[in-house]
Coordinates of C-alpha atoms in Angstrom, one line a residue:
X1 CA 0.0 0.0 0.0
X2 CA 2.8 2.6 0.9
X3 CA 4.3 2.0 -2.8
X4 CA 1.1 2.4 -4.5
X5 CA 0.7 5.6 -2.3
X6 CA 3.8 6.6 -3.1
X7 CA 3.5 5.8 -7.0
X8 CA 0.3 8.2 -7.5
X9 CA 1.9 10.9 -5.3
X10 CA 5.2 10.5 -7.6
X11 CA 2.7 10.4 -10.7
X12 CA 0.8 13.8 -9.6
X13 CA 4.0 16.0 -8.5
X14 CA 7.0 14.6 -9.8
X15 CA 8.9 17.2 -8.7
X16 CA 8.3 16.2 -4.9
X17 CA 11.6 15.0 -4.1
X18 CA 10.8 13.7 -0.8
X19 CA 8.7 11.5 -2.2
X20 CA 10.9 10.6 -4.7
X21 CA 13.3 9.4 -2.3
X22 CA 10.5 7.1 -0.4
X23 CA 9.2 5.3 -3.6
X24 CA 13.0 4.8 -4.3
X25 CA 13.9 3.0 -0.8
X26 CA 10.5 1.1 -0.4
X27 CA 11.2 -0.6 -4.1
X28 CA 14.5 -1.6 -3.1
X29 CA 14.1 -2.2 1.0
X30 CA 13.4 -6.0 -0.3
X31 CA 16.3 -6.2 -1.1
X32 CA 17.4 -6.5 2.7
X33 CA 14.7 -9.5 3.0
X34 CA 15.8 -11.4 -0.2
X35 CA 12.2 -11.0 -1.4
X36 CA 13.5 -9.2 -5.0
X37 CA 15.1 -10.9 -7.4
X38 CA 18.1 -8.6 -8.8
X39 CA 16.2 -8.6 -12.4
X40 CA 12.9 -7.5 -10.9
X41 CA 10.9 -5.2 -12.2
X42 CA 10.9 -3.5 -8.7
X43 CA 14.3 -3.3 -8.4
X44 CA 14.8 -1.8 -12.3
X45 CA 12.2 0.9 -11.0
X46 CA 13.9 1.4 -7.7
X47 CA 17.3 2.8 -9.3
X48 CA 15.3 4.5 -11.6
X49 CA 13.3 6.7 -9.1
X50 CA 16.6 7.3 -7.1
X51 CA 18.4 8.8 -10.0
X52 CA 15.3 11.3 -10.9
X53 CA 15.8 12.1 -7.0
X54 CA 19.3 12.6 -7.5
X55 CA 18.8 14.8 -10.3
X56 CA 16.0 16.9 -8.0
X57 CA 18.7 17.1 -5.3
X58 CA 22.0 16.4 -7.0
X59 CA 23.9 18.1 -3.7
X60 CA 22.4 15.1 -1.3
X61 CA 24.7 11.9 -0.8
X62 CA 22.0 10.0 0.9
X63 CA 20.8 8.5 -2.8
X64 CA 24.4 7.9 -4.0
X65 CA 24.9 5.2 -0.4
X66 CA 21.2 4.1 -1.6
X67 CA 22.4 3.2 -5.3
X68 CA 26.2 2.4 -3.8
X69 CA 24.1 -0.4 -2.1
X70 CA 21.4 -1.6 -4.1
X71 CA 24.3 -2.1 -6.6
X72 CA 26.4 -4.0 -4.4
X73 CA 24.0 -6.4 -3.8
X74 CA 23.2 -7.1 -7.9
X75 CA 27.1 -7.7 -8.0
X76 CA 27.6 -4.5 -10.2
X77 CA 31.2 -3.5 -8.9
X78 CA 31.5 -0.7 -11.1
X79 CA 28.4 0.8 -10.9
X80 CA 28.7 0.7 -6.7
X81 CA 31.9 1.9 -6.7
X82 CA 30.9 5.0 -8.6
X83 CA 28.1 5.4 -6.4
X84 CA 30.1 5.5 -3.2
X85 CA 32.5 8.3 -4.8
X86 CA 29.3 10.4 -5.8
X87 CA 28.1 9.9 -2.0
X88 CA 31.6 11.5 -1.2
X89 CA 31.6 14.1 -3.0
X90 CA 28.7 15.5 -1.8
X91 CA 29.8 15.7 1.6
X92 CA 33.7 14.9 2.1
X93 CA 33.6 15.4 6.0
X94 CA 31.6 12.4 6.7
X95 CA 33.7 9.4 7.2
X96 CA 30.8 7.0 7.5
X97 CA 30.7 7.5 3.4
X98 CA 35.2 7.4 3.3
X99 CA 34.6 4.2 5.4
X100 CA 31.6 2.3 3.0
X101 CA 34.1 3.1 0.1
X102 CA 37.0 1.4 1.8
X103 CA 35.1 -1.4 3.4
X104 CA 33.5 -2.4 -0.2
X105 CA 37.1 -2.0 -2.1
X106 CA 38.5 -4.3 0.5
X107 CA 35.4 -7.1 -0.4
X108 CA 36.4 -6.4 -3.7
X109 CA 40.1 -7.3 -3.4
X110 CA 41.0 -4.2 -4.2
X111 CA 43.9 -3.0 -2.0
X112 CA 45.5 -0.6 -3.8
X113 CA 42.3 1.2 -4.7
X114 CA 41.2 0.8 -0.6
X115 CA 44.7 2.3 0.8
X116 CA 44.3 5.4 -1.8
X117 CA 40.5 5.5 0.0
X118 CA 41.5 5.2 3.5
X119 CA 44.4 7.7 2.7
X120 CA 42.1 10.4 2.3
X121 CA 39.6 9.2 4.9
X122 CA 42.3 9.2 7.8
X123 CA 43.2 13.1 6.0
X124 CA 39.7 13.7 7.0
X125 CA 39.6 12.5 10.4
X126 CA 42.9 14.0 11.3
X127 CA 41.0 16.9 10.6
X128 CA 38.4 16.1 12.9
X129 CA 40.6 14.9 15.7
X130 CA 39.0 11.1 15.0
X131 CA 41.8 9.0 13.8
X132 CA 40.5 6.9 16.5
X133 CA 37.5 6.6 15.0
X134 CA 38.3 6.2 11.2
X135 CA 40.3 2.9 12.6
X136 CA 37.1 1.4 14.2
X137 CA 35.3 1.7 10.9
X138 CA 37.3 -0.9 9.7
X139 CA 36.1 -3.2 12.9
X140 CA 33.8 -6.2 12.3
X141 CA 32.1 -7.6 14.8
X142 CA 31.2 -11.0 14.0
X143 CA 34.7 -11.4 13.3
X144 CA 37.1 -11.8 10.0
X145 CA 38.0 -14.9 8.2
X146 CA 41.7 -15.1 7.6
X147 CA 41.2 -13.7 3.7
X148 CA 39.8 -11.0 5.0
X149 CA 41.8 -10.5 8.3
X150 CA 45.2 -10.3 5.6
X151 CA 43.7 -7.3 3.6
X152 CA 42.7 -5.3 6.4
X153 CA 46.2 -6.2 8.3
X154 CA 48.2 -5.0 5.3
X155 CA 45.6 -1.7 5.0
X156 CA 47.0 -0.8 8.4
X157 CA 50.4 -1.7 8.5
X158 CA 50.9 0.9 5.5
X159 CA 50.0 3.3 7.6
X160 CA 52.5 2.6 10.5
X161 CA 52.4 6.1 12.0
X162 CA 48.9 6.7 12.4
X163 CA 48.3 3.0 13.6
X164 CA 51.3 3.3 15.9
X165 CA 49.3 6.3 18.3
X166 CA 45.7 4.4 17.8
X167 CA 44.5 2.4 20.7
X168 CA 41.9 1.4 18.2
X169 CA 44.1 0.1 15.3
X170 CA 46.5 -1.8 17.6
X171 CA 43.0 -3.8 19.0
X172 CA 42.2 -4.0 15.7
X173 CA 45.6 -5.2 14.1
X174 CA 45.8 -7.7 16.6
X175 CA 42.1 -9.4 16.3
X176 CA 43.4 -9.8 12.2
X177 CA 46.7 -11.3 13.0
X178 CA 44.8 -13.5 15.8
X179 CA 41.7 -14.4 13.0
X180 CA 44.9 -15.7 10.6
X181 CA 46.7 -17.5 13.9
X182 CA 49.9 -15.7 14.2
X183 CA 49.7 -15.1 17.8
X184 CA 53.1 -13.6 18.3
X185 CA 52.6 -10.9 16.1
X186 CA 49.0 -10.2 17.7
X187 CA 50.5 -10.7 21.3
X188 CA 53.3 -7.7 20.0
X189 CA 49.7 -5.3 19.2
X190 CA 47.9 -5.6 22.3
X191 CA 51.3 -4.8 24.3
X192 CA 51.7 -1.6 22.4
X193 CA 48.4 -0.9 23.1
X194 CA 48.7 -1.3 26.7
X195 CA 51.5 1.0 26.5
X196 CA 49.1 3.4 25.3
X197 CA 47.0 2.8 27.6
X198 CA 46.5 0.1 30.5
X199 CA 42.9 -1.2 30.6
X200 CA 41.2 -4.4 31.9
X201 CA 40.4 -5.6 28.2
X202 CA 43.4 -5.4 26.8
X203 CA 45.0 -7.3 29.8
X204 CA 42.5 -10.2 28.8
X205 CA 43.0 -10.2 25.8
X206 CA 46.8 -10.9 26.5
X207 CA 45.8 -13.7 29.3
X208 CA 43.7 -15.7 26.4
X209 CA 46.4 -15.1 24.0
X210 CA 49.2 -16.2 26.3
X211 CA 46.9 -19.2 26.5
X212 CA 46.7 -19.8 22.7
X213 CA 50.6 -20.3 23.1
X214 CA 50.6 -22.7 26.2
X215 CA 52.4 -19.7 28.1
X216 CA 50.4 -19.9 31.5
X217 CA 52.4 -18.5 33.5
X218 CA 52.6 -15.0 32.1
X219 CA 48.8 -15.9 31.3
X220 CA 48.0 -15.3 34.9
X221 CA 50.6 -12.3 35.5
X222 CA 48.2 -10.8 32.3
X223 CA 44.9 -12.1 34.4
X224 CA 46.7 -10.6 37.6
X225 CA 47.3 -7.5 36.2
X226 CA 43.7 -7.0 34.9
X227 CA 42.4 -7.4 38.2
X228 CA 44.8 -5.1 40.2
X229 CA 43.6 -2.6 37.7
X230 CA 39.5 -3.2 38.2
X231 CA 39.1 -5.7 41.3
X232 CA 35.0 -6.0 40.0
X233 CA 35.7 -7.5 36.5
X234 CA 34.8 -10.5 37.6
X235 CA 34.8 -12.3 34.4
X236 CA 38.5 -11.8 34.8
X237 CA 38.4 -14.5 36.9
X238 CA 37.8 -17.3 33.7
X239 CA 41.3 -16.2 32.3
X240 CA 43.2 -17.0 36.0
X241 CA 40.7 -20.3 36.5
X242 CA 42.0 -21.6 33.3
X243 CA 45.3 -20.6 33.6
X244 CA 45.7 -21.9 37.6
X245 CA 44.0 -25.2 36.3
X246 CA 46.8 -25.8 34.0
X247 CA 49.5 -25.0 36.2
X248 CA 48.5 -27.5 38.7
X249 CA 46.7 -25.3 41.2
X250 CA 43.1 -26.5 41.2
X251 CA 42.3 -25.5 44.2
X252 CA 43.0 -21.7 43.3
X253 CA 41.0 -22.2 40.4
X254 CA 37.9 -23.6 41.9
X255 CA 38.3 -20.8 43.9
X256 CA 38.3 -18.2 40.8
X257 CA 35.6 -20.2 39.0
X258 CA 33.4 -20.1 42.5
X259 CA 33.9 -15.9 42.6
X260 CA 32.5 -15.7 38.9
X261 CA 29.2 -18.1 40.1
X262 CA 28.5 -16.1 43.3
X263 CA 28.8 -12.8 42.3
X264 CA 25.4 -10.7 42.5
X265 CA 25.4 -11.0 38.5
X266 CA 26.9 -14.6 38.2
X267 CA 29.2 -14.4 35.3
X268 CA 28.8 -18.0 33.2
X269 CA 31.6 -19.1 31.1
X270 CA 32.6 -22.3 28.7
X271 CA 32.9 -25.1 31.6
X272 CA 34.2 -27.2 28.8
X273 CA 37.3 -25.1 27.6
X274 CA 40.1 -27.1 27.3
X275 CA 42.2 -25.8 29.4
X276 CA 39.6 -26.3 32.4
X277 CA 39.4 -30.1 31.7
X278 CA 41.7 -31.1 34.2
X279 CA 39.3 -30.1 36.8
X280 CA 36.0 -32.4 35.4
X281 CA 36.9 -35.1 38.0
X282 CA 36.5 -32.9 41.1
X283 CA 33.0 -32.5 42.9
X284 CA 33.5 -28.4 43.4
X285 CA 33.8 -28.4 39.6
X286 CA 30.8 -30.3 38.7
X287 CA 28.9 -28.7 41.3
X288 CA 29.7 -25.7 39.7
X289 CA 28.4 -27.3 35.9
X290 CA 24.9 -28.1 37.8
X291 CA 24.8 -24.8 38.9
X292 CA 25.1 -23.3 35.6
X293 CA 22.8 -25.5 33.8
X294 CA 19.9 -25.5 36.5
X295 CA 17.4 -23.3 35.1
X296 CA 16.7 -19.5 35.4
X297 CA 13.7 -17.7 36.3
X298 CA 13.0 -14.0 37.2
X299 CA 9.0 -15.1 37.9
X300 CA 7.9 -15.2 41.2
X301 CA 7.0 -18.5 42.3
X302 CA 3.2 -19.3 41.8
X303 CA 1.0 -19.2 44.3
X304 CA -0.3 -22.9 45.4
X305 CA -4.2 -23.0 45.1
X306 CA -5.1 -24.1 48.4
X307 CA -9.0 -24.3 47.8
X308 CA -10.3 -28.2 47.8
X309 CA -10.5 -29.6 44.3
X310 CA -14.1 -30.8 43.8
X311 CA -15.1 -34.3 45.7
X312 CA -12.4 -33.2 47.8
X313 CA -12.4 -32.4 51.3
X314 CA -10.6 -28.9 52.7
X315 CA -7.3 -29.5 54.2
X316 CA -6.5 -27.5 56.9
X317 CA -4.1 -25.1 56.6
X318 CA -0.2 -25.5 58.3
X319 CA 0.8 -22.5 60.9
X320 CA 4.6 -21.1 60.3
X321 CA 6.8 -22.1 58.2

């Protein structure tokens, strides 16, 4: 109904770029639903109506990252590319567009073409005092495969200087050398990043990595550390439980795991991580396993319906407890 409303509204003032714009979106939202085929007549109409609204408003970017999109997703490289330039051009200050440009070139396997793109988008936000924040464009968070992981890892070592100040391009540089295994080299990142800066995350992400490498000893000093620096992050605890298991102390790490489970917001972690197994056999531990599994209920308890059931006499009712 809101396309056919839009279509007669389009039809009657086709110079109502508002409107424009709408039709244009709501033929190619399906898109985001896989409901259109990429030869669809809805989707041939869609670009069509966006273009007349980019002619209408040819100074607004907000088609251009419409097109830059809808052509993405019928695998027209070319034709998306383009689109996220024009969206640039309109408005070079935003690094949301900088960032869809080099995000795309890099799904293209296009490297060159992405550091010539994030070149000018760190230009930008050097400007703005966000260098920080160009960098976490780049982030993913469901994680990088290790194709991927190598593109963006060679992205930002060509730009050494700007990643070398960057709290959030040494995180970032060592999640891709972690996603392609080369622990070291990630291990190296997150130090100079506590340099930067010392904060509990970064100290966790040096226990688990530690881990990775069978390197439990400085595993815990990493675990240690965190905690001397926020004695609440609990779920700090799982790095030194793990660790203390696998230096023999299961005891101390019964201990740790026991701290996560009785905290006012218990903290529940992988009881089957390797480097926990040693402590399956002990009753503490599988106590703790029961605990975790045993369900969870915010409900208060139901009431129990004390009134006879029919054919039944009353029962009288208990004093007390």
């Amino acid at each position: 109904r809101a396309v056919e409303l839009l279509k007669e509204i389009t039809k009657r003032w086709p110079n109502f770029a508002p409107a424009q714009l709408a039709l244009g979106r709501e033929l190619l939202t399906p898109f985001d639903e896989d409901a259109l085929s990429p030869l669809s007549q809805d989707a041939e109409q869609g670009f069509a109506v966006l273009l007349r609204y980019a002619r209408l408003v040819p100074d607004d970017p907000r088609v251009w990252r419409d097109l830059a999109q809808g052509y993405e997703q019928l695998e027209k490289p070319v034709e998306a590319e383009a689109a996220y330039r024009s969206a640039i051009e309109r408005d070079r200050s935003y690094l949301d567009h900088h960032a869809a440009l080099v995000n795309f070139l890099l799904n293209q396997e296009e490297p060159a073409k992405a550091k010539t793109a994030f070149s000018q988008m760190l230009k930008v936000a050097a400007e703005q005092d966000a260098i920080d924040e160009a960098f976490e464009y780049l982030n993913d968070e469901e994680g990088f495969d290790p194709d991927s992981a190598r593109l963006r890892e060679d992205l930002l070592l060509a730009f050494p200087k700007e990643v070398a100040t960057s709290l959030s391009a040494l995180r970032l540089l060592a999640d891709l050398q972690e996603a392609q295994n080369k622990i070291t080299e990630a291990i190296k990142s997150t130090q100079r990043a506590i340099a930067l800066e010392a904060v509990v995350e970064d100290y966790e992400t040096l226990s688990r990595l530690y881990r990775q490498q069978r390197r439990f000893t400085e595993a815990l000093a990493a675990a240690n550390q965190a905690l001397k620096l926020d004695d609440n992050a609990i779920y700090i605890q799982f790095e030194r439980a793990c660790s203390l298991a696998q230096l023999g102390r299961k005891r101390e790490a019964i201990a740790a795991l026991k701290l996560m489970m009785d905290g006012e917001q218990p903290y529940f972690f992988d009881a089957d991580d390797p480097d926990l197994q040693s402590l399956a056999a002990m009753p503490e531990f599988r106590a703790i396993k029961e605990k975790m599994n045993a369900p969870v209920t915010n409900e208060a308890p139901a009431k129990q319906d004390k009134s006879p059931k029919p054919n039944e006499p009353a029962k009288p009712v208990k004093q007390g407890n």
